[in-house]
Short mmCIF file of N, CA and C in Angstrom, two decimals:
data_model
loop_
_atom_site.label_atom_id
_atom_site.label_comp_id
_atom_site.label_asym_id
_atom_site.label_seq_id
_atom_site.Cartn_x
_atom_site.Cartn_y
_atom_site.Cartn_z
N UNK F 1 -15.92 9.41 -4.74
CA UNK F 1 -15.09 8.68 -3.79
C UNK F 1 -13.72 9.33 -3.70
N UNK F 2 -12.95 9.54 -2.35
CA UNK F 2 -11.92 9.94 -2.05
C UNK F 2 -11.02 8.82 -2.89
N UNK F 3 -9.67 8.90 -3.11
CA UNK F 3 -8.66 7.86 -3.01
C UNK F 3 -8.50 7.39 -1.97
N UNK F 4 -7.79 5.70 -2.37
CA UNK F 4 -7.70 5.01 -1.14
C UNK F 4 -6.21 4.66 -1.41
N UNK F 5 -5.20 4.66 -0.11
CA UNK F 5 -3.77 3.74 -0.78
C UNK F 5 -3.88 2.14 0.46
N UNK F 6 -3.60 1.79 -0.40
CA UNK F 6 -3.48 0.10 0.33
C UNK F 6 -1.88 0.07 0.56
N UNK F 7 -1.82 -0.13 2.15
CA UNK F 7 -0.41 0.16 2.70
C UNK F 7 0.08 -0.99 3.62
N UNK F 8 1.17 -0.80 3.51
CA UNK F 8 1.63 -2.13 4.58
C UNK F 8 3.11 -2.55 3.92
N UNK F 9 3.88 -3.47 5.13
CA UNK F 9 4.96 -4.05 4.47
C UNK F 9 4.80 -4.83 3.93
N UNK F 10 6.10 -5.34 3.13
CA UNK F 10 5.98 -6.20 2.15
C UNK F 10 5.54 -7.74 2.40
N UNK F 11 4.65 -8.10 1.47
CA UNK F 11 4.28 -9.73 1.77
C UNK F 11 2.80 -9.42 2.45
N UNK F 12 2.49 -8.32 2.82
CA UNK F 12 0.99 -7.94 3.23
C UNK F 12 -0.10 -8.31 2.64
N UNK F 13 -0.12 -7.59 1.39
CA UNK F 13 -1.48 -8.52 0.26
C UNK F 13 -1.71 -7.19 -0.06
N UNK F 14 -0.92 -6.02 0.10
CA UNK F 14 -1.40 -4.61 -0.64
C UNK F 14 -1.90 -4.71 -2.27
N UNK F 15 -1.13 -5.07 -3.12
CA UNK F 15 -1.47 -5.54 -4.19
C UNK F 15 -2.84 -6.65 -4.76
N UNK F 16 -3.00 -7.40 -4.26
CA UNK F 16 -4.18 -8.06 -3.95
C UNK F 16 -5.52 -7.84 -3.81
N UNK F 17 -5.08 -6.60 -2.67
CA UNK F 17 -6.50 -6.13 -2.04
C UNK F 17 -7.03 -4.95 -2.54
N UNK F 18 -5.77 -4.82 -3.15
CA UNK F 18 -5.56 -3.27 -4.05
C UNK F 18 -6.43 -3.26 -5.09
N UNK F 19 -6.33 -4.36 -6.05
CA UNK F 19 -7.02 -4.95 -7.20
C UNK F 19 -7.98 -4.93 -6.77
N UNK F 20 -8.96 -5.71 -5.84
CA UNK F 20 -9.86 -6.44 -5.69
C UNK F 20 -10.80 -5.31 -5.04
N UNK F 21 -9.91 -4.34 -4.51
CA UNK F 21 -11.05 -3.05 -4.33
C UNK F 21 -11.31 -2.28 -5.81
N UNK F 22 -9.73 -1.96 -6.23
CA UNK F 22 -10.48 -1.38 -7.54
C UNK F 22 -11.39 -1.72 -8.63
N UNK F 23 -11.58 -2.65 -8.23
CA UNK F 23 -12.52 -3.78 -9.42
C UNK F 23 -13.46 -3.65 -9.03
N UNK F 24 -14.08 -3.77 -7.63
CA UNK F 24 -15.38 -3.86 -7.07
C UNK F 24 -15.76 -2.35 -6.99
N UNK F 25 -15.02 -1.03 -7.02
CA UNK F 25 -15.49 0.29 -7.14
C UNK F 25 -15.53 0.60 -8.24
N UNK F 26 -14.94 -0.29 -9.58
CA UNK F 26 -14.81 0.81 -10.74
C UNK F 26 -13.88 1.86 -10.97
N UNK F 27 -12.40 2.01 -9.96
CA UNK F 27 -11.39 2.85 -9.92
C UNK F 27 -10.17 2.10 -10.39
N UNK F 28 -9.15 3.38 -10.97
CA UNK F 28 -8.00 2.67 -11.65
C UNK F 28 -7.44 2.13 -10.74
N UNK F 29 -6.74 1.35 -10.50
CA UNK F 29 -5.50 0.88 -10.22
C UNK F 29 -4.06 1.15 -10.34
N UNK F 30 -3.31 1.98 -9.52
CA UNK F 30 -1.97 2.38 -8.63
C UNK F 30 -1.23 1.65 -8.46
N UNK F 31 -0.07 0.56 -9.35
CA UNK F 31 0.84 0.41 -8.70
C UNK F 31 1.87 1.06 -8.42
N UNK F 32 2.61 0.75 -7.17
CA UNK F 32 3.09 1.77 -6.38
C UNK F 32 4.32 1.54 -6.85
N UNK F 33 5.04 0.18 -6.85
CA UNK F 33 6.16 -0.28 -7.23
C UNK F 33 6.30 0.18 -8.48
N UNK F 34 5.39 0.35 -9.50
CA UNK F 34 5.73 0.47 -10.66
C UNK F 34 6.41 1.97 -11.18
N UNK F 35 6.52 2.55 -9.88
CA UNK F 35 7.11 4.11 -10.02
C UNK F 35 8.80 4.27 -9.30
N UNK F 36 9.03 3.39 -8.70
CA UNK F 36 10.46 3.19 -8.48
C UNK F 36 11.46 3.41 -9.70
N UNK F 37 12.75 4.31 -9.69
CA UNK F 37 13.06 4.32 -10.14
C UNK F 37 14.23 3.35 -10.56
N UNK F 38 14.81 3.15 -11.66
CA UNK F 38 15.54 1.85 -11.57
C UNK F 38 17.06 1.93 -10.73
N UNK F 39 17.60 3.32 -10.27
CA UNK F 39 18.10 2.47 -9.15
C UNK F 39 17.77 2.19 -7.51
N UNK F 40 16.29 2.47 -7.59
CA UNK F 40 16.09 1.93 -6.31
C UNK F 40 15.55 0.16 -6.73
N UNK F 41 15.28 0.03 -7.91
CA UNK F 41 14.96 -0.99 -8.12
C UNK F 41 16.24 -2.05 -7.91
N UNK F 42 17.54 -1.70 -8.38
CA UNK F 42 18.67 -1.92 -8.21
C UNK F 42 19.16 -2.44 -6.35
N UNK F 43 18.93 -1.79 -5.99
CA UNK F 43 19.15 -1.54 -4.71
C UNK F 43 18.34 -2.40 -3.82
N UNK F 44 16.82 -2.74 -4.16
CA UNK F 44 16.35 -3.43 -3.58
C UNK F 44 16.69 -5.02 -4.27
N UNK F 45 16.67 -5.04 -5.26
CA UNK F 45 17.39 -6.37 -5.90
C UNK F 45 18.42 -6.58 -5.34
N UNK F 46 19.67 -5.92 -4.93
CA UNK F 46 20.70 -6.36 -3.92
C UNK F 46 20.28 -6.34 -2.56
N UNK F 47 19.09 -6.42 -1.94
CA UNK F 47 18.85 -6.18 -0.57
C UNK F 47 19.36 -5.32 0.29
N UNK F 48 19.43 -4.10 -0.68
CA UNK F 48 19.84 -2.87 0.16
C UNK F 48 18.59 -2.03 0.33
N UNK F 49 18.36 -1.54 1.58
CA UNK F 49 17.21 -1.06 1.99
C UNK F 49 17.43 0.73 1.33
N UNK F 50 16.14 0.97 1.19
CA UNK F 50 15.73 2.25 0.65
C UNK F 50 15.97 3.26 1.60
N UNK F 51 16.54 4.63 1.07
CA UNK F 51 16.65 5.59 2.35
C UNK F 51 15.33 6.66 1.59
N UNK F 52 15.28 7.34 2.91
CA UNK F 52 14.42 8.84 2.63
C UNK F 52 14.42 9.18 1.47
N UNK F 53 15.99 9.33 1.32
CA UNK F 53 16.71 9.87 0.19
C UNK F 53 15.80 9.40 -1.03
N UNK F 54 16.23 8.15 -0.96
CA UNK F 54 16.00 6.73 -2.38
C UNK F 54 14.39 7.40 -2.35
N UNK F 55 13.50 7.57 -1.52
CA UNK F 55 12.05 7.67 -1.46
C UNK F 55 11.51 8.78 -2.25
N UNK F 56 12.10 9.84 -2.18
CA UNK F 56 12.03 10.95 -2.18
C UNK F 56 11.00 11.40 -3.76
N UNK F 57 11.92 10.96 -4.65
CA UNK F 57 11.22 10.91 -6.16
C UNK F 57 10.44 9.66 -6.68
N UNK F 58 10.06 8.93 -5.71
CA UNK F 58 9.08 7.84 -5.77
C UNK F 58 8.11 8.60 -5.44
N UNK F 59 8.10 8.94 -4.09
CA UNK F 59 6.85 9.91 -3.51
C UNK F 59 5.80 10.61 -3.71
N UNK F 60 7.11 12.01 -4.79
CA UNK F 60 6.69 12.76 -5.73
C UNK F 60 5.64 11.98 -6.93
N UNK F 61 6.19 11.26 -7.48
CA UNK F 61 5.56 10.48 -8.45
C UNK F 61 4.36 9.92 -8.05
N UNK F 62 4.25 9.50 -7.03
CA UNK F 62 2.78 9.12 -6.17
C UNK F 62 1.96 10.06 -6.16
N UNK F 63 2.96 11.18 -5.63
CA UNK F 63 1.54 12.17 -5.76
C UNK F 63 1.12 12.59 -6.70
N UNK F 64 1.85 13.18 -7.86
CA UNK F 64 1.59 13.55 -9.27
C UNK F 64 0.30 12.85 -9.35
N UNK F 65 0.49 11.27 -9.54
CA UNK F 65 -0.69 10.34 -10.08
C UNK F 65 -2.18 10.71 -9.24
N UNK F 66 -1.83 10.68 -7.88
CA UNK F 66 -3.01 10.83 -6.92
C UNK F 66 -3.39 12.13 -7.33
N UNK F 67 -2.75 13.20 -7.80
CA UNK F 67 -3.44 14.80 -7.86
C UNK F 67 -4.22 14.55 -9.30
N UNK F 68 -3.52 13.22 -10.55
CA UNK F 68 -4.28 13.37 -11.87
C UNK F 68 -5.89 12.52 -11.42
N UNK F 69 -6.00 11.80 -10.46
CA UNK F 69 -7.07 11.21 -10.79
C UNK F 69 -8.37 11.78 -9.42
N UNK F 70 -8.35 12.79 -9.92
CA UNK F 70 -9.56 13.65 -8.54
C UNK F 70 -10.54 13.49 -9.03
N UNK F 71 -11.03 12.25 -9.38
CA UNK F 71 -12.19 11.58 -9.06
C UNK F 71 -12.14 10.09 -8.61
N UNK F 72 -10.94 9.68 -7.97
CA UNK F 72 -10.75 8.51 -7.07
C UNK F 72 -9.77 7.81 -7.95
N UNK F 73 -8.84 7.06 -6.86
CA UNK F 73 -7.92 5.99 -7.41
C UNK F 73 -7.56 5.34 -6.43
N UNK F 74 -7.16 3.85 -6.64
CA UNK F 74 -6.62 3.31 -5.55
C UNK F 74 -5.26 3.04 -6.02
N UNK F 75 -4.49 3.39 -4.94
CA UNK F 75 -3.18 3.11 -4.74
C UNK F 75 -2.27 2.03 -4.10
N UNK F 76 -1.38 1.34 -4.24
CA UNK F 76 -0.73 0.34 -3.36
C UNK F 76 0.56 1.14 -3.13
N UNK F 77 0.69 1.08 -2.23
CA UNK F 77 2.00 1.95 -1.19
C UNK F 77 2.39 1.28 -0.52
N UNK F 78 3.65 1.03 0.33
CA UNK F 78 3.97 0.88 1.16
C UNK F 78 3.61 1.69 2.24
N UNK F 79 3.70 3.44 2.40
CA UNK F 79 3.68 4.29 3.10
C UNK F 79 3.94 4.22 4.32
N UNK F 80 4.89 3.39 5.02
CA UNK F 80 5.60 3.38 6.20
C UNK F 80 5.62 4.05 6.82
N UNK F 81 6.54 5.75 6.56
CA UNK F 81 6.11 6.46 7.44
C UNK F 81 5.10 7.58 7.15
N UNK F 82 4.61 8.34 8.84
CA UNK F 82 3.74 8.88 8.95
C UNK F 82 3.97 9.87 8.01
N UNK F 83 5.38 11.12 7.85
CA UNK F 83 5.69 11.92 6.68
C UNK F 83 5.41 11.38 5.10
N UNK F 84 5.61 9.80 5.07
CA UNK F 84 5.05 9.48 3.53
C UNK F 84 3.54 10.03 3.31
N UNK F 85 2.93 9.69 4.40
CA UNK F 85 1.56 9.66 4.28
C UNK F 85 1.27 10.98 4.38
N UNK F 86 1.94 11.75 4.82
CA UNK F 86 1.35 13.52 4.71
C UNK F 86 1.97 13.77 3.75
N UNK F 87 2.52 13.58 2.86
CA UNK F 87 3.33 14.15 1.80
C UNK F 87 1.91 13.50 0.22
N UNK F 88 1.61 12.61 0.73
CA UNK F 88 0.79 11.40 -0.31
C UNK F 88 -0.87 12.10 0.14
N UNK F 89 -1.36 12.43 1.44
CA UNK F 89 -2.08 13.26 1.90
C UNK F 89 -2.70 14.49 1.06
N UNK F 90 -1.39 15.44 0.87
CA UNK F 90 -1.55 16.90 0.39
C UNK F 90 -1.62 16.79 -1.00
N UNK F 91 -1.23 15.91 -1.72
CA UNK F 91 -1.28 15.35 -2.95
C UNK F 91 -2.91 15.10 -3.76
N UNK F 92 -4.14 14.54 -2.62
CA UNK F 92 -5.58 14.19 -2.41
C UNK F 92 -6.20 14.44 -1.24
N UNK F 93 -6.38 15.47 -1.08
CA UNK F 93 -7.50 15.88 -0.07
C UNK F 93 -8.71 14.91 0.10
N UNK F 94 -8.48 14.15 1.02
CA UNK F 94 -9.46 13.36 1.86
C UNK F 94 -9.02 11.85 1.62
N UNK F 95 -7.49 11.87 1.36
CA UNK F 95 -7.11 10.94 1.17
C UNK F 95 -7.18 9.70 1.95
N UNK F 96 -7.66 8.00 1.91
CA UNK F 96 -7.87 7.16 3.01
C UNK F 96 -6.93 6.24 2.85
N UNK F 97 -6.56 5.68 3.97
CA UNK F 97 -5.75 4.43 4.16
C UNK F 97 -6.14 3.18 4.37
N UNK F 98 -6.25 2.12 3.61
CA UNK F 98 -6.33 0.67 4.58
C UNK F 98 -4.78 0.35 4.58
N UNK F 99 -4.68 -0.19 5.87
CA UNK F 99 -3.24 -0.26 6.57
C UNK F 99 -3.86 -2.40 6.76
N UNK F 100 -2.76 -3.01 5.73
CA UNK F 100 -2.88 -4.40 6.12
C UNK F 100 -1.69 -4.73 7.03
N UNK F 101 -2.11 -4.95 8.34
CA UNK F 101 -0.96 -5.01 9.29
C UNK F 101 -0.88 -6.76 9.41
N UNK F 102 0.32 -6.83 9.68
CA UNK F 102 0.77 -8.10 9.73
C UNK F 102 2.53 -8.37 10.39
N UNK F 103 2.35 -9.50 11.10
CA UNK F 103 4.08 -9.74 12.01
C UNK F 103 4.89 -9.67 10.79
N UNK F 104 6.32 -9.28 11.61
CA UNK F 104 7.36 -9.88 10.67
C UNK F 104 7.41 -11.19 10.04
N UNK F 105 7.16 -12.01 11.19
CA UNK F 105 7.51 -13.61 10.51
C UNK F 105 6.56 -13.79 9.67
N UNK F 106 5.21 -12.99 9.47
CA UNK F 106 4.52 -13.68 8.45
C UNK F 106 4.92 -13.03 7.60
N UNK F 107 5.31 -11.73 7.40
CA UNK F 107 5.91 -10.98 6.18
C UNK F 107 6.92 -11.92 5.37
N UNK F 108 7.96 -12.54 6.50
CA UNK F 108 9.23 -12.71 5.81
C UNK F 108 8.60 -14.43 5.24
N UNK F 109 7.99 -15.16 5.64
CA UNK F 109 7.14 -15.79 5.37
C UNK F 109 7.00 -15.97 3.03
N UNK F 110 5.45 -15.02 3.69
CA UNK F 110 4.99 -14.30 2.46
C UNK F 110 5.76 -13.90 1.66
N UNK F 111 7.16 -12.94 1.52
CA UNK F 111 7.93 -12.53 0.62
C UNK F 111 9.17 -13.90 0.21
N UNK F 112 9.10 -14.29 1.44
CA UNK F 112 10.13 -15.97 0.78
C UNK F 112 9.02 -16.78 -0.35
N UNK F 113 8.21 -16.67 -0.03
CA UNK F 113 7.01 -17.46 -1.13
C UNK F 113 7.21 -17.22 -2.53
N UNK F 114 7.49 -15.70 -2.71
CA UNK F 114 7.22 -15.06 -3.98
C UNK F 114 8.22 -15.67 -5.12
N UNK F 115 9.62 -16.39 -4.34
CA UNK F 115 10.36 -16.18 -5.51
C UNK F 115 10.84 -15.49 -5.15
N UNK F 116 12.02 -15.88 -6.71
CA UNK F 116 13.25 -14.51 -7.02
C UNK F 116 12.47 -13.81 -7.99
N UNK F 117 11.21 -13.72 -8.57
CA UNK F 117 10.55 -13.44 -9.87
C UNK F 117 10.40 -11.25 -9.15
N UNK F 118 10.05 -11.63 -7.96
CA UNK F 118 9.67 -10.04 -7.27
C UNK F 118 10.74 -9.51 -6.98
N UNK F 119 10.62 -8.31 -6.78
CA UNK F 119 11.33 -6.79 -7.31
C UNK F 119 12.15 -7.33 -5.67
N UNK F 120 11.33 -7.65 -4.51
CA UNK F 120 11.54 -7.09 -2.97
C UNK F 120 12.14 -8.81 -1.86
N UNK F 121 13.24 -8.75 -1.88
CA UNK F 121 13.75 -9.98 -1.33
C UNK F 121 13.47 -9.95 -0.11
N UNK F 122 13.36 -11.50 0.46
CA UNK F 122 12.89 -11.55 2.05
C UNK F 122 14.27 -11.06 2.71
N UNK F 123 15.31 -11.00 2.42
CA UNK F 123 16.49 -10.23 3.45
C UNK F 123 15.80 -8.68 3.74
N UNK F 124 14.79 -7.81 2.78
CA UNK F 124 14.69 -6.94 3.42
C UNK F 124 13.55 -6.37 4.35
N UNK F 125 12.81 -7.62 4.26
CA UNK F 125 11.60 -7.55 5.40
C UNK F 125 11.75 -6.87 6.39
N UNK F 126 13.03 -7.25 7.61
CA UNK F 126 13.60 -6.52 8.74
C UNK F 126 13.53 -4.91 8.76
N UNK F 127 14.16 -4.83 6.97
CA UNK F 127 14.19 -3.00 7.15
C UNK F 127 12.93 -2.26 7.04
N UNK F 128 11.98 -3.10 6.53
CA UNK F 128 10.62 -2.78 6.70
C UNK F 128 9.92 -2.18 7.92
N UNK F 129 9.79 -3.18 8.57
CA UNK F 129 9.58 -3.37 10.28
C UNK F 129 10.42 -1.68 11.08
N UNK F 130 11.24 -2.24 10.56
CA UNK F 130 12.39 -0.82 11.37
C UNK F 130 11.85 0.51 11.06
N UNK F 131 11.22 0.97 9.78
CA UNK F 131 11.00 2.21 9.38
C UNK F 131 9.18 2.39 9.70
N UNK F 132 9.00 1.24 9.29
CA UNK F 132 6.87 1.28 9.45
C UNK F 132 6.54 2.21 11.06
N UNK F 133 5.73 3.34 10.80
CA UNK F 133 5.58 3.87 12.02
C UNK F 133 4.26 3.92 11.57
N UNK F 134 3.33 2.99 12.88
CA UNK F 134 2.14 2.67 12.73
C UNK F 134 1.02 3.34 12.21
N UNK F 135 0.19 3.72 11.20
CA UNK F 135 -0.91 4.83 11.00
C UNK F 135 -2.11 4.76 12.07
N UNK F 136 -1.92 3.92 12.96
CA UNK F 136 -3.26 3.24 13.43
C UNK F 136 -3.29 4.93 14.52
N UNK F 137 -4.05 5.49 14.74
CA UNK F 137 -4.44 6.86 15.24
C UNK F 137 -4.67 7.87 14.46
N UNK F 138 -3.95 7.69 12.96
CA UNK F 138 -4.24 8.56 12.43
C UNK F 138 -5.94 8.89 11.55
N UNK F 139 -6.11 9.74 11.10
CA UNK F 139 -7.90 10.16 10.74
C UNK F 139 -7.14 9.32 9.28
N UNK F 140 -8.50 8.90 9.04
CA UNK F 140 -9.08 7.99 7.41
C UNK F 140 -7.84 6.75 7.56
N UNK F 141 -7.71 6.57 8.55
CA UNK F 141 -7.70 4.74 8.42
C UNK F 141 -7.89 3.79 8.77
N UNK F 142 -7.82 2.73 7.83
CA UNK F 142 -9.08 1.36 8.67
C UNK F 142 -7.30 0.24 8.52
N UNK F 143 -7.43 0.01 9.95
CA UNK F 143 -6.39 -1.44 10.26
C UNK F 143 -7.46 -2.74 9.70
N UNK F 144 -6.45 -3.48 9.10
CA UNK F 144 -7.28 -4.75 9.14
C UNK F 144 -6.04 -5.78 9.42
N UNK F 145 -6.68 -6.96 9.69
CA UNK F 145 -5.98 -7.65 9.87
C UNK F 145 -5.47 -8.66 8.51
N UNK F 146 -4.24 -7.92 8.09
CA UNK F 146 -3.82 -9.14 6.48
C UNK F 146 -3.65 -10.61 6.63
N UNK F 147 -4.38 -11.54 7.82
CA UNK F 147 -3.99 -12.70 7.60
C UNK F 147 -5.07 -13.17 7.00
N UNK F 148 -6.23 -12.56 7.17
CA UNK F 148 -7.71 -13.01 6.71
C UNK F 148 -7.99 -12.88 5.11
N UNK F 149 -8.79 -13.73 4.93
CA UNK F 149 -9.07 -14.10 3.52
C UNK F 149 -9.73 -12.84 2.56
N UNK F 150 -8.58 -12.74 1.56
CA UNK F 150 -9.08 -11.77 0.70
C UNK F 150 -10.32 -11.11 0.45
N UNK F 151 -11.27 -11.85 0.51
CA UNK F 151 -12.70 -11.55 0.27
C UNK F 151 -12.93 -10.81 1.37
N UNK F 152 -12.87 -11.19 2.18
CA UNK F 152 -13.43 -10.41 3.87
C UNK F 152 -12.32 -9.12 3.98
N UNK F 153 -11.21 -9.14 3.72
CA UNK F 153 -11.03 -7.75 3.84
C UNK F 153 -11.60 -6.98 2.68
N UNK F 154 -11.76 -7.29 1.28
CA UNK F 154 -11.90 -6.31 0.48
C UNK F 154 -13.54 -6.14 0.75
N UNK F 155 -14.27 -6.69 1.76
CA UNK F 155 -15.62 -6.07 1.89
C UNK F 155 -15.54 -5.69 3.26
N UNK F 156 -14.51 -5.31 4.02
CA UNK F 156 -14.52 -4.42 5.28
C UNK F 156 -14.24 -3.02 4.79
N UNK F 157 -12.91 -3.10 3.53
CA UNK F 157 -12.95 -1.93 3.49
C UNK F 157 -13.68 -1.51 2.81
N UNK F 158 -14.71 -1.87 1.40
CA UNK F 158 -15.66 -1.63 0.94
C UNK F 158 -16.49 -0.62 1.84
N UNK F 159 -16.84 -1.51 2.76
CA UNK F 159 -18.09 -0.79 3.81
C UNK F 159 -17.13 0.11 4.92
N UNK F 160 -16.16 -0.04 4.82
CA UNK F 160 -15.77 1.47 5.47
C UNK F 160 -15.44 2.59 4.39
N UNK F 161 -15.34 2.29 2.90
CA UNK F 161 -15.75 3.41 2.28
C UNK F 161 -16.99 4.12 2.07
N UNK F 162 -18.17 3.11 2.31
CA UNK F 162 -19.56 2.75 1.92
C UNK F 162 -19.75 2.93 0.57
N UNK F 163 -19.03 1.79 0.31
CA UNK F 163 -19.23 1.10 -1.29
C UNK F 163 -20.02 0.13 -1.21
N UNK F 164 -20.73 -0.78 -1.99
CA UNK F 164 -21.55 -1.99 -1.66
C UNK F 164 -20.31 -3.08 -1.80
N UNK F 165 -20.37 -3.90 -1.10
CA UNK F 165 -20.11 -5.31 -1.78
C UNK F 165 -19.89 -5.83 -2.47
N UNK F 166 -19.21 -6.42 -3.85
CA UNK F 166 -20.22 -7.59 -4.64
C UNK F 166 -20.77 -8.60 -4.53
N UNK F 167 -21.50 -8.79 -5.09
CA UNK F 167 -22.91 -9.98 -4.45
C UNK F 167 -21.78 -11.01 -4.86
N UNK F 168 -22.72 -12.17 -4.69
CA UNK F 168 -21.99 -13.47 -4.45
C UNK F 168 -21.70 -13.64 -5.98
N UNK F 169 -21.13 -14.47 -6.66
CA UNK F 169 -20.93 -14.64 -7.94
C UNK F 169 -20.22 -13.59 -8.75
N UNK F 170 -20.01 -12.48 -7.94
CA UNK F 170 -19.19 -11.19 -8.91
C UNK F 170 -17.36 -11.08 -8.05
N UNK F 171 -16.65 -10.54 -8.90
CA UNK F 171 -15.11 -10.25 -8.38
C UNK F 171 -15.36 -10.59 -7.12
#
């Protein structure tokens, strides 16, 4: 199996769906956040939005991980823009995307839910929106729609990897 990164703005269910694929394939699990360095972590705790800049050695670090596991991993990314994704691309040859697309208001929604407990405050939802340049045209990715119930996306993208399912009673 290629790698997959589970992408989208924040409050999407990247994390979620992220899990719930790697569990049902048998692949590690990528968190994406967990490679930020602490002062972008800083920065997003004050609701200051991330630049290129701020991205730059997150990125790197993404790919590192994606080049150690060439025999599949799933990833949770944001990958906003299209350059994230060619940079995260060249990193795994045949690299795929599920892109959980979803409005602002349900984003800002979803990230007001979380708490102060998460890294990513609903003030910066907006800057989200502003930078996300859609993947939907690009080769190896499947749009889904993130309002739908966990289960049903993690067996769309299943079967657009052509993974099986799990039967009823499993993850």
């Amino acid at each position: 199996m290629n790698s997959l990164v589970v992408m989208g703005v924040a409050g999407c269910g990247k994390s979620s769906l992220g899990q719930a694929v790697a569990q049902a394939i048998g692949r590690p699990l990528i968190e994406g956040d967990d490679f930020h360095s602490e002062s972008n972590r800083a920065k997003m705790r004050a609701a200051v939005p991330l630049t290129d800049a701020d991205r730059d050695g997150w990125l790197d670090a993404l790919a590192r991980e994606l080049g150690r596991h060439s025999d599949g991993v799933v990833l949770t990314c944001s990958a906003l823009k299209r350059r994230y994704r060619e940079r995260l691309r060249a990193a795994s040859p045949g690299l795929r995307f599920a892109f959980l697309e979803l409005d602002e208001a349900a984003s800002r929604d979803r990230v007001a839910a979380r708490g102060g407990a998460h890294l990513f405050p609903a003030a910066l939802v907006a800057s989200q929106f502003a930078t996300l340049e859609s993947p939907v045209g690009e080769p190896g990715v499947l749009r889904l729609d993130a309002t739908q119930p966990l289960p049903q996306l993690r067996d769309e993208t299943l079967r657009w990897l052509g993974e099986p399912a799990p039967q009823e009673g499993e993850a």
